[in-house]
mmCIF file of C-alpha atoms in Angstrom:
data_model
loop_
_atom_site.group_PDB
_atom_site.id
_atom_site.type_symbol
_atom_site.label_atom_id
_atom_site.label_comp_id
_atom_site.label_asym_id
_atom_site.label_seq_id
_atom_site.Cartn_x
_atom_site.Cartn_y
_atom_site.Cartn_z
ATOM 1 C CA UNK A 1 -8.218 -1.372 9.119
ATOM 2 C CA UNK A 2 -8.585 -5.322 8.957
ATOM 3 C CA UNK A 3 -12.163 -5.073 8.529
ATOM 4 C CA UNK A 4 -11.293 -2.463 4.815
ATOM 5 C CA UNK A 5 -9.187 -5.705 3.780
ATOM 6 C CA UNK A 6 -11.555 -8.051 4.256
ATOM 7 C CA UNK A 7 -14.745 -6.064 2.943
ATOM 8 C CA UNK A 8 -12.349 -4.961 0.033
ATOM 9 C CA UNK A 9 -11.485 -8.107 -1.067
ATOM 10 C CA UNK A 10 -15.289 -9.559 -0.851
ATOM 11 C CA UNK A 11 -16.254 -6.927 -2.940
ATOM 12 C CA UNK A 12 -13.324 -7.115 -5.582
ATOM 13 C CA UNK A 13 -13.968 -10.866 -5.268
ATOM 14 C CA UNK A 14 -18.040 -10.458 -6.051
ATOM 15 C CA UNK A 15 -16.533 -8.229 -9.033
ATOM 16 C CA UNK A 16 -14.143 -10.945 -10.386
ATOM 17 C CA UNK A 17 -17.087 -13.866 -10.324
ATOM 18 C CA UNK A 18 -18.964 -11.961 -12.882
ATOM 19 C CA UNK A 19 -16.309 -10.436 -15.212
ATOM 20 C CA UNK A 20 -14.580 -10.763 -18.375
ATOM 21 C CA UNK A 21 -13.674 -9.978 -21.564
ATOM 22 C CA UNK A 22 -12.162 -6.438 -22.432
ATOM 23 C CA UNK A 23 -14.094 -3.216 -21.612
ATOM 24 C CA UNK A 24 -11.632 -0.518 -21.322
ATOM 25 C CA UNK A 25 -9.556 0.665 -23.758
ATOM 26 C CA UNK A 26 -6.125 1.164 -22.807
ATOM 27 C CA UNK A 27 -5.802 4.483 -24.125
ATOM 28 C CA UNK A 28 -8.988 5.298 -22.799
ATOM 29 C CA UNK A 29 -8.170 4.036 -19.217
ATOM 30 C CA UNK A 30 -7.826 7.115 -17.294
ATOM 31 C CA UNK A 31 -11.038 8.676 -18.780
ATOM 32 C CA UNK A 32 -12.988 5.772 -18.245
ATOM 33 C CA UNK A 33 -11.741 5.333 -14.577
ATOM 34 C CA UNK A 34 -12.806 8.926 -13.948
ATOM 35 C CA UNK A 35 -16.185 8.447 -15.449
ATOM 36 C CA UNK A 36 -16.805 5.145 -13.286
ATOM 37 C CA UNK A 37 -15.415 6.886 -9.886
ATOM 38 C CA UNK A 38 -18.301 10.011 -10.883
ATOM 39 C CA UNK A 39 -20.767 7.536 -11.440
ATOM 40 C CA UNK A 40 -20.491 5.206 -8.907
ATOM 41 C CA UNK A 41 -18.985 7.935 -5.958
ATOM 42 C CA UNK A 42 -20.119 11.068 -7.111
ATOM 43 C CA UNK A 43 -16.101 12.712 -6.842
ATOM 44 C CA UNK A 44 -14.130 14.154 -9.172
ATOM 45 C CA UNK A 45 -10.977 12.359 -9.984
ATOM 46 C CA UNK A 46 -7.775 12.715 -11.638
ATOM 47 C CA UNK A 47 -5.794 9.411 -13.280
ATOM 48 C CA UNK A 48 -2.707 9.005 -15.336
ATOM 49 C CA UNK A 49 -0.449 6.013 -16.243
ATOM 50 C CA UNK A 50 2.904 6.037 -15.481
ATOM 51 C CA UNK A 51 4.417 3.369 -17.115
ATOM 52 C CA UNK A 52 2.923 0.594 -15.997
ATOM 53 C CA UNK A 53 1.146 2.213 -12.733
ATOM 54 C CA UNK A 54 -1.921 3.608 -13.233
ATOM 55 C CA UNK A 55 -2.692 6.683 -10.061
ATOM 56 C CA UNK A 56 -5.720 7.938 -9.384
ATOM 57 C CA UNK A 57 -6.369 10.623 -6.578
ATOM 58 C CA UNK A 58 -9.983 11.601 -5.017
ATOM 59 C CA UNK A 59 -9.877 14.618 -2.516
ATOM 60 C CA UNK A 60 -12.420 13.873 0.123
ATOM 61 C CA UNK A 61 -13.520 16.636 2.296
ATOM 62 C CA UNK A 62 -14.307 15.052 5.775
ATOM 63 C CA UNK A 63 -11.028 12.726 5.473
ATOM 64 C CA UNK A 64 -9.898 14.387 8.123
ATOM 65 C CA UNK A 65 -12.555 15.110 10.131
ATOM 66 C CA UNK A 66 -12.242 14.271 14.025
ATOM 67 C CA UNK A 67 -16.135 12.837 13.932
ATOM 68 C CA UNK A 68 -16.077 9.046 14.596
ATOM 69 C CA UNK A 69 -19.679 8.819 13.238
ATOM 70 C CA UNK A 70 -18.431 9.405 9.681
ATOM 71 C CA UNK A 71 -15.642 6.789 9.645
ATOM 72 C CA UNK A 72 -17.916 4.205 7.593
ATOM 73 C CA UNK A 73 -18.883 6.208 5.303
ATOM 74 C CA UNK A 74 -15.382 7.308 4.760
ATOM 75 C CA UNK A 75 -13.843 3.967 4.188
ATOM 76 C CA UNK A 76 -16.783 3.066 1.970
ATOM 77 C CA UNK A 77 -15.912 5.937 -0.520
ATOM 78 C CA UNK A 78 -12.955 4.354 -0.245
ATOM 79 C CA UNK A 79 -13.588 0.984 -1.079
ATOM 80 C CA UNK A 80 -15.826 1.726 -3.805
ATOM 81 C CA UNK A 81 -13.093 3.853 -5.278
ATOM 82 C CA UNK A 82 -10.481 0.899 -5.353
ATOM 83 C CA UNK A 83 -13.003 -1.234 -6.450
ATOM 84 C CA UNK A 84 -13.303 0.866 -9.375
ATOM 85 C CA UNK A 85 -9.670 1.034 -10.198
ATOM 86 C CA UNK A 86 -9.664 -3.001 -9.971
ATOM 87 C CA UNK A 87 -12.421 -3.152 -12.476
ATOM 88 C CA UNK A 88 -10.944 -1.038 -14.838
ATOM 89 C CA UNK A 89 -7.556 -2.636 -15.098
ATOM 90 C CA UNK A 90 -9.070 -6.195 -14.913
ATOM 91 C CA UNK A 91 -11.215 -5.551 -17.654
ATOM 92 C CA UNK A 92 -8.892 -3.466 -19.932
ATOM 93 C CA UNK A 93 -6.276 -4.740 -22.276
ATOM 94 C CA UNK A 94 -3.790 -2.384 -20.787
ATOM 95 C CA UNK A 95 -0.175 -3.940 -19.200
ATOM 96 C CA UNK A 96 -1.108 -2.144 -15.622
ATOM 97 C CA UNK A 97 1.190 -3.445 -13.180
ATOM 98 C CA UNK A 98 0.501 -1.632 -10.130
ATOM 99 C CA UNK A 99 -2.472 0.891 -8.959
ATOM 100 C CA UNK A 100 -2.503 3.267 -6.370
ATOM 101 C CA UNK A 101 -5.403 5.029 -4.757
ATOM 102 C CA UNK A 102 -5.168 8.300 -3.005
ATOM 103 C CA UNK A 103 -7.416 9.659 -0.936
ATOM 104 C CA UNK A 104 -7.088 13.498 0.611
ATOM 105 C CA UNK A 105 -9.099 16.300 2.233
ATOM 106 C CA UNK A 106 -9.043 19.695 0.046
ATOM 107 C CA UNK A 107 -6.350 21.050 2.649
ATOM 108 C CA UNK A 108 -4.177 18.246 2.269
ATOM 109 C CA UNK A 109 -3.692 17.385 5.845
ATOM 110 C CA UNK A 110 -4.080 13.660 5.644
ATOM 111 C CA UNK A 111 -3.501 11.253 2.733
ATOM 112 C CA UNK A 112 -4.955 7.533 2.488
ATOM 113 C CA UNK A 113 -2.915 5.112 0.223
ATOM 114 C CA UNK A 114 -3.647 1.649 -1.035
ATOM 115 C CA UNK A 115 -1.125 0.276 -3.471
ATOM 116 C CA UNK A 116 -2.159 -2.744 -5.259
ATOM 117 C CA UNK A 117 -0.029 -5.238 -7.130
ATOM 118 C CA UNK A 118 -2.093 -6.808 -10.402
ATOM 119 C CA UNK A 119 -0.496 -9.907 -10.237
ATOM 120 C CA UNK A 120 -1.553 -10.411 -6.346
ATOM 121 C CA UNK A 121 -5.125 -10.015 -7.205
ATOM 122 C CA UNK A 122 -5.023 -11.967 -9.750
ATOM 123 C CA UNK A 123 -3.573 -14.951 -7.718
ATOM 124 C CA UNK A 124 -6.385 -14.623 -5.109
ATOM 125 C CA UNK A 125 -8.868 -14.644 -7.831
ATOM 126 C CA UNK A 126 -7.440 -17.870 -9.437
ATOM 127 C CA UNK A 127 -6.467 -19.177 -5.922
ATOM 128 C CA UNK A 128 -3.162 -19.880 -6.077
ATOM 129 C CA UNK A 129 -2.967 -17.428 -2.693
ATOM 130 C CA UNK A 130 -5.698 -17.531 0.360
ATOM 131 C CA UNK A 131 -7.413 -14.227 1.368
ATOM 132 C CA UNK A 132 -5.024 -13.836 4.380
ATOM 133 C CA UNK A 133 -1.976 -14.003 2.267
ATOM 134 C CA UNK A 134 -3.448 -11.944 -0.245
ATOM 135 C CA UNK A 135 -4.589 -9.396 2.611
ATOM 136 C CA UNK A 136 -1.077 -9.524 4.049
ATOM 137 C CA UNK A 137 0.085 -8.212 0.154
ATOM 138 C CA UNK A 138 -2.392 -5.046 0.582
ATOM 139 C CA UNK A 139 0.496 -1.947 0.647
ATOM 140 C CA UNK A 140 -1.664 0.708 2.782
ATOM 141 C CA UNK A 141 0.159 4.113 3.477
ATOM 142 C CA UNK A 142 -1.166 6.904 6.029
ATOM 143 C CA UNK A 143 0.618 10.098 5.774
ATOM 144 C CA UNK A 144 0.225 13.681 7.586
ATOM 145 C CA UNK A 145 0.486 17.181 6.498
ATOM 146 C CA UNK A 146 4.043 17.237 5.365
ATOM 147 C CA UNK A 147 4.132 13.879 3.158
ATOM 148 C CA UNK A 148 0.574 15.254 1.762
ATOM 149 C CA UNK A 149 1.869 16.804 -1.386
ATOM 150 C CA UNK A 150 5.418 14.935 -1.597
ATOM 151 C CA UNK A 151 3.003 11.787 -2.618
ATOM 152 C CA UNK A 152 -0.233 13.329 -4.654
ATOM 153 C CA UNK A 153 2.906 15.046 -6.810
ATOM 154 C CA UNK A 154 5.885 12.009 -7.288
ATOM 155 C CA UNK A 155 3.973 9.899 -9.714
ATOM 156 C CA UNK A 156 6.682 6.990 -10.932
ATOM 157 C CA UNK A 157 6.806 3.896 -12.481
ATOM 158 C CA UNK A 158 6.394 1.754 -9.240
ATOM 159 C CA UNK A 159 8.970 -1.667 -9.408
ATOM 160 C CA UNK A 160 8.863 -4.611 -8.146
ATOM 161 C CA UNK A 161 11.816 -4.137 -4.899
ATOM 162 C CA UNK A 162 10.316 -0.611 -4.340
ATOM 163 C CA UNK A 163 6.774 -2.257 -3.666
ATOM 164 C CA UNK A 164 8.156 -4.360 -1.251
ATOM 165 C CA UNK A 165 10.137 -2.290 0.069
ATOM 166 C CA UNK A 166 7.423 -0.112 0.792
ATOM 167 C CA UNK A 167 5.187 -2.966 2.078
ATOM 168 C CA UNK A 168 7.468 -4.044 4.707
ATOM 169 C CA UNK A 169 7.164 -0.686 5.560
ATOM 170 C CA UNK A 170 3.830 -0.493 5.800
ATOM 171 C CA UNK A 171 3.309 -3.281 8.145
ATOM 172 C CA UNK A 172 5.424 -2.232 10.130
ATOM 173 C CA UNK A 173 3.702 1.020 10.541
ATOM 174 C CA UNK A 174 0.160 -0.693 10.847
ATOM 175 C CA UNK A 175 1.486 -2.946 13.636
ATOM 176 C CA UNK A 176 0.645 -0.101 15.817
ATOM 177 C CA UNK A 177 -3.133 0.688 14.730
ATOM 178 C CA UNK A 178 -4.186 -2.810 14.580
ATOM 179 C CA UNK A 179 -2.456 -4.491 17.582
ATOM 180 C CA UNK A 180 -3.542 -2.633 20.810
ATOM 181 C CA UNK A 181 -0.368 -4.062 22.508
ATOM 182 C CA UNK A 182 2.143 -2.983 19.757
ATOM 183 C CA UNK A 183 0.046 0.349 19.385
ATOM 184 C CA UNK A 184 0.548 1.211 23.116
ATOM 185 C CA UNK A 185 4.667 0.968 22.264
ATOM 186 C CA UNK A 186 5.442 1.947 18.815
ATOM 187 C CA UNK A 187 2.758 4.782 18.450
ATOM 188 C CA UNK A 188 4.974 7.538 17.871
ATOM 189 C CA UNK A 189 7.458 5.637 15.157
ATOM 190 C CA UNK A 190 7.291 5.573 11.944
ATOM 191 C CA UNK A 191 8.907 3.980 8.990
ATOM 192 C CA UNK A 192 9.066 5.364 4.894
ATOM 193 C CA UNK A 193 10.719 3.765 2.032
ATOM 194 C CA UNK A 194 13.907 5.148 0.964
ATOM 195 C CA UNK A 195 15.148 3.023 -1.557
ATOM 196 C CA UNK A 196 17.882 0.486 -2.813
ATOM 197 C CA UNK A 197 21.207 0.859 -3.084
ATOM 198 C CA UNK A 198 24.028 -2.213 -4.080
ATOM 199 C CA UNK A 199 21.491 -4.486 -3.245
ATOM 200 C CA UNK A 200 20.728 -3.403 0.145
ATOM 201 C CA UNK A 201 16.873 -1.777 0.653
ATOM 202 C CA UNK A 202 17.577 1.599 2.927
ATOM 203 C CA UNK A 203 14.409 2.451 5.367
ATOM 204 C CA UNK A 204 13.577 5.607 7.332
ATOM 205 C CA UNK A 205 12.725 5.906 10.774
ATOM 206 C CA UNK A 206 10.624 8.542 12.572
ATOM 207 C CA UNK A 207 9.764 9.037 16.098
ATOM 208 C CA UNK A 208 10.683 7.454 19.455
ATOM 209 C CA UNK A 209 12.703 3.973 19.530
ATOM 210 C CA UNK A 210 14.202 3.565 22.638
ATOM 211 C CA UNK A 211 15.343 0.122 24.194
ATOM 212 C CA UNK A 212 12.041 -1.649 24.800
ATOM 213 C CA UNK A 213 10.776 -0.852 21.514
ATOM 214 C CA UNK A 214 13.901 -1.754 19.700
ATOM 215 C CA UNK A 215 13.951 -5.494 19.659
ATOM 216 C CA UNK A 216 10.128 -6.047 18.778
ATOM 217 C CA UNK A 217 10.936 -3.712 15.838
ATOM 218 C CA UNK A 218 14.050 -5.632 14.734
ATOM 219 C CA UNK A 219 12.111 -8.804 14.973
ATOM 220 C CA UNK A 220 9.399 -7.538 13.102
ATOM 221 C CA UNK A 221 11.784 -6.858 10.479
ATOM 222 C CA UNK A 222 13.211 -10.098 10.185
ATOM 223 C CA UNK A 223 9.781 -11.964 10.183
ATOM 224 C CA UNK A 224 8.576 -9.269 7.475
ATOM 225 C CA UNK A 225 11.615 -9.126 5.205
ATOM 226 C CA UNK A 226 12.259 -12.979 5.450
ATOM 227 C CA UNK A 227 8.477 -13.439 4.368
ATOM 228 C CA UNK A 228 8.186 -10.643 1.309
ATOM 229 C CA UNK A 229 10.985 -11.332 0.040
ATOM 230 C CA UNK A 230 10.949 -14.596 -0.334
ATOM 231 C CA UNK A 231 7.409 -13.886 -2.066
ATOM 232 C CA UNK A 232 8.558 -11.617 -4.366
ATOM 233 C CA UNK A 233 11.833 -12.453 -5.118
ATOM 234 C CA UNK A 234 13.699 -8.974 -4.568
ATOM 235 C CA UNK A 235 17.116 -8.113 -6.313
ATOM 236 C CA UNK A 236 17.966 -6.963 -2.381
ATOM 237 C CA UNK A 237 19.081 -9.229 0.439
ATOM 238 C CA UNK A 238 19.823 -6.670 3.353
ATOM 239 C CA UNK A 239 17.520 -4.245 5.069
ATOM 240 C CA UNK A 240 18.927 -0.939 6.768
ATOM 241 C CA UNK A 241 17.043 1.349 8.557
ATOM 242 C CA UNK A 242 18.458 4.956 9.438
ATOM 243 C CA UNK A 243 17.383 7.787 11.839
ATOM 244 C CA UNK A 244 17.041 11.275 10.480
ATOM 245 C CA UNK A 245 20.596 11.684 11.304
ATOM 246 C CA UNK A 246 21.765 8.792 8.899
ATOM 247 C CA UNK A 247 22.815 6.243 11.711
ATOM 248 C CA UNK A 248 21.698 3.077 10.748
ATOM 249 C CA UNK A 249 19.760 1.375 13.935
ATOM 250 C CA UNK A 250 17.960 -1.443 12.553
ATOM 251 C CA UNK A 251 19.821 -3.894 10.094
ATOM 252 C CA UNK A 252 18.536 -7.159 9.120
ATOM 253 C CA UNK A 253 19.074 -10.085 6.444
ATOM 254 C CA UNK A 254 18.258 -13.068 5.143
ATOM 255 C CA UNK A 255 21.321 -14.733 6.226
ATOM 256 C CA UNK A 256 20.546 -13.754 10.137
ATOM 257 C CA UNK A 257 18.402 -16.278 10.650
ATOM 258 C CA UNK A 258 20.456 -19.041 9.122
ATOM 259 C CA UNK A 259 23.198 -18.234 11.704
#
């Protein structure tokens, strides 16, 4: 997974270098994002704007194919498909805010997210962030079977506090496939974005977290929450994260660590 970020941002990078000026219309955007994803991946595609996030979703059939040999290709697809989103927003005169990416096989088994915020690429590009911080903004989201159609259908006008909300999810969850160590422990948990309530952003946890996982998740929560939202500047200061059953066993702030 590091090595998508870092070969994603090259190429969106290369992209940048040699760009400007406006080439897609905005109310052409979806079409010509379609026709550049044909072109340049040979899929079929479907975008629409939502506001100000633009979705586009690509159904590849060997997503979910149990041949390692494949992988590359895979994640090149889907590279070359977020590269495409990038260079239609960046070179549009449209007020995109956020883009998301979906990849899924025809049986909707497994879904591939990548949520990117305009204003982080943008940064990198003029370097006012480094490529690790703007890596560390990449919002990727891996869901199974029953999430597959909950995601491809809820198309919504993505704000700020849910996107971070949703990326300090996200690391959290990719803490165990790129960290053998944390991978070994937290394998079978997983965390979703609920939403925000009276300032307070509500998480979602799945799977096993018994006493040896729980304080290397609550500390990962801290560190995470401290650092987006300081980024970003949420309207939330608290982070609670429930069970299935409602019970809230993780609960962090920004006033925890000045104690």
């Amino acid at each position: 997974m590091k090595k998508f970020k870092i070969a994603f941002s090259l190429l969106m990078l290369g992209f940048l270098l040699t760009s400007c000026g406006v080439t897609y219309k905005k109310g052409e955007i979806t079409q010509d994002l379609q026709a550049l994803v044909k072109k340049e991946c040979g899929l079929d595609s479907e975008a629409v704007v939502v506001g100000r996030t633009l979705y586009l979703d690509i159904i590849i059939d060997n997503l979910a194919s149990n041949d390692v040999k494949i992988f590359p290709q895979i994640m090149h697809t889907i590279q070359t498909v977020n590269l495409s989103v990038v260079r239609v927003v960046l070179s549009s005169d449209s007020n995109i805010q956020y883009m998301v990416a979906t990849a899924f096989d025809k049986n909707r088994i497994l879904a591939f997210r990548v949520v990117q915020n305009i204003e982080d690429i943008k940064s990198y590009f003029y370097m006012r962030i480094s490529r690790s911080d703007y890596e560390s903004r990449n919002l990727v989201e891996l869901v199974g079977s029953s999430l597959v159609p909950k995601i491809i259908n809820d198309k919504h006008d993505i704000t700020k506090d849910e996107f971070v909300g949703r990326l300090i999810a996200s690391q959290i969850n990719m803490m165990a496939r790129t960290n053998p160590f944390y991978g070994t422990l937290i394998a079978q948990m997983q965390m979703y974005y609920i939403g925000i309530k009276d300032k307070e952003l509500y998480l979602l946890v799945l799977g096993v977290v018994d006493s040896v996982v729980e304080p290397i998740i609550q500390d990962a929560l801290q560190k995470n929450f401290e650092n987006y939202v300081n980024k970003y500047t949420t309207s939330f200061d608290v982070l609670k994260a429930i069970n299935i059953e409602g019970k809230i066993i993780f609960n962090v702030s920004i006033l925890n660590s000045k104690n």
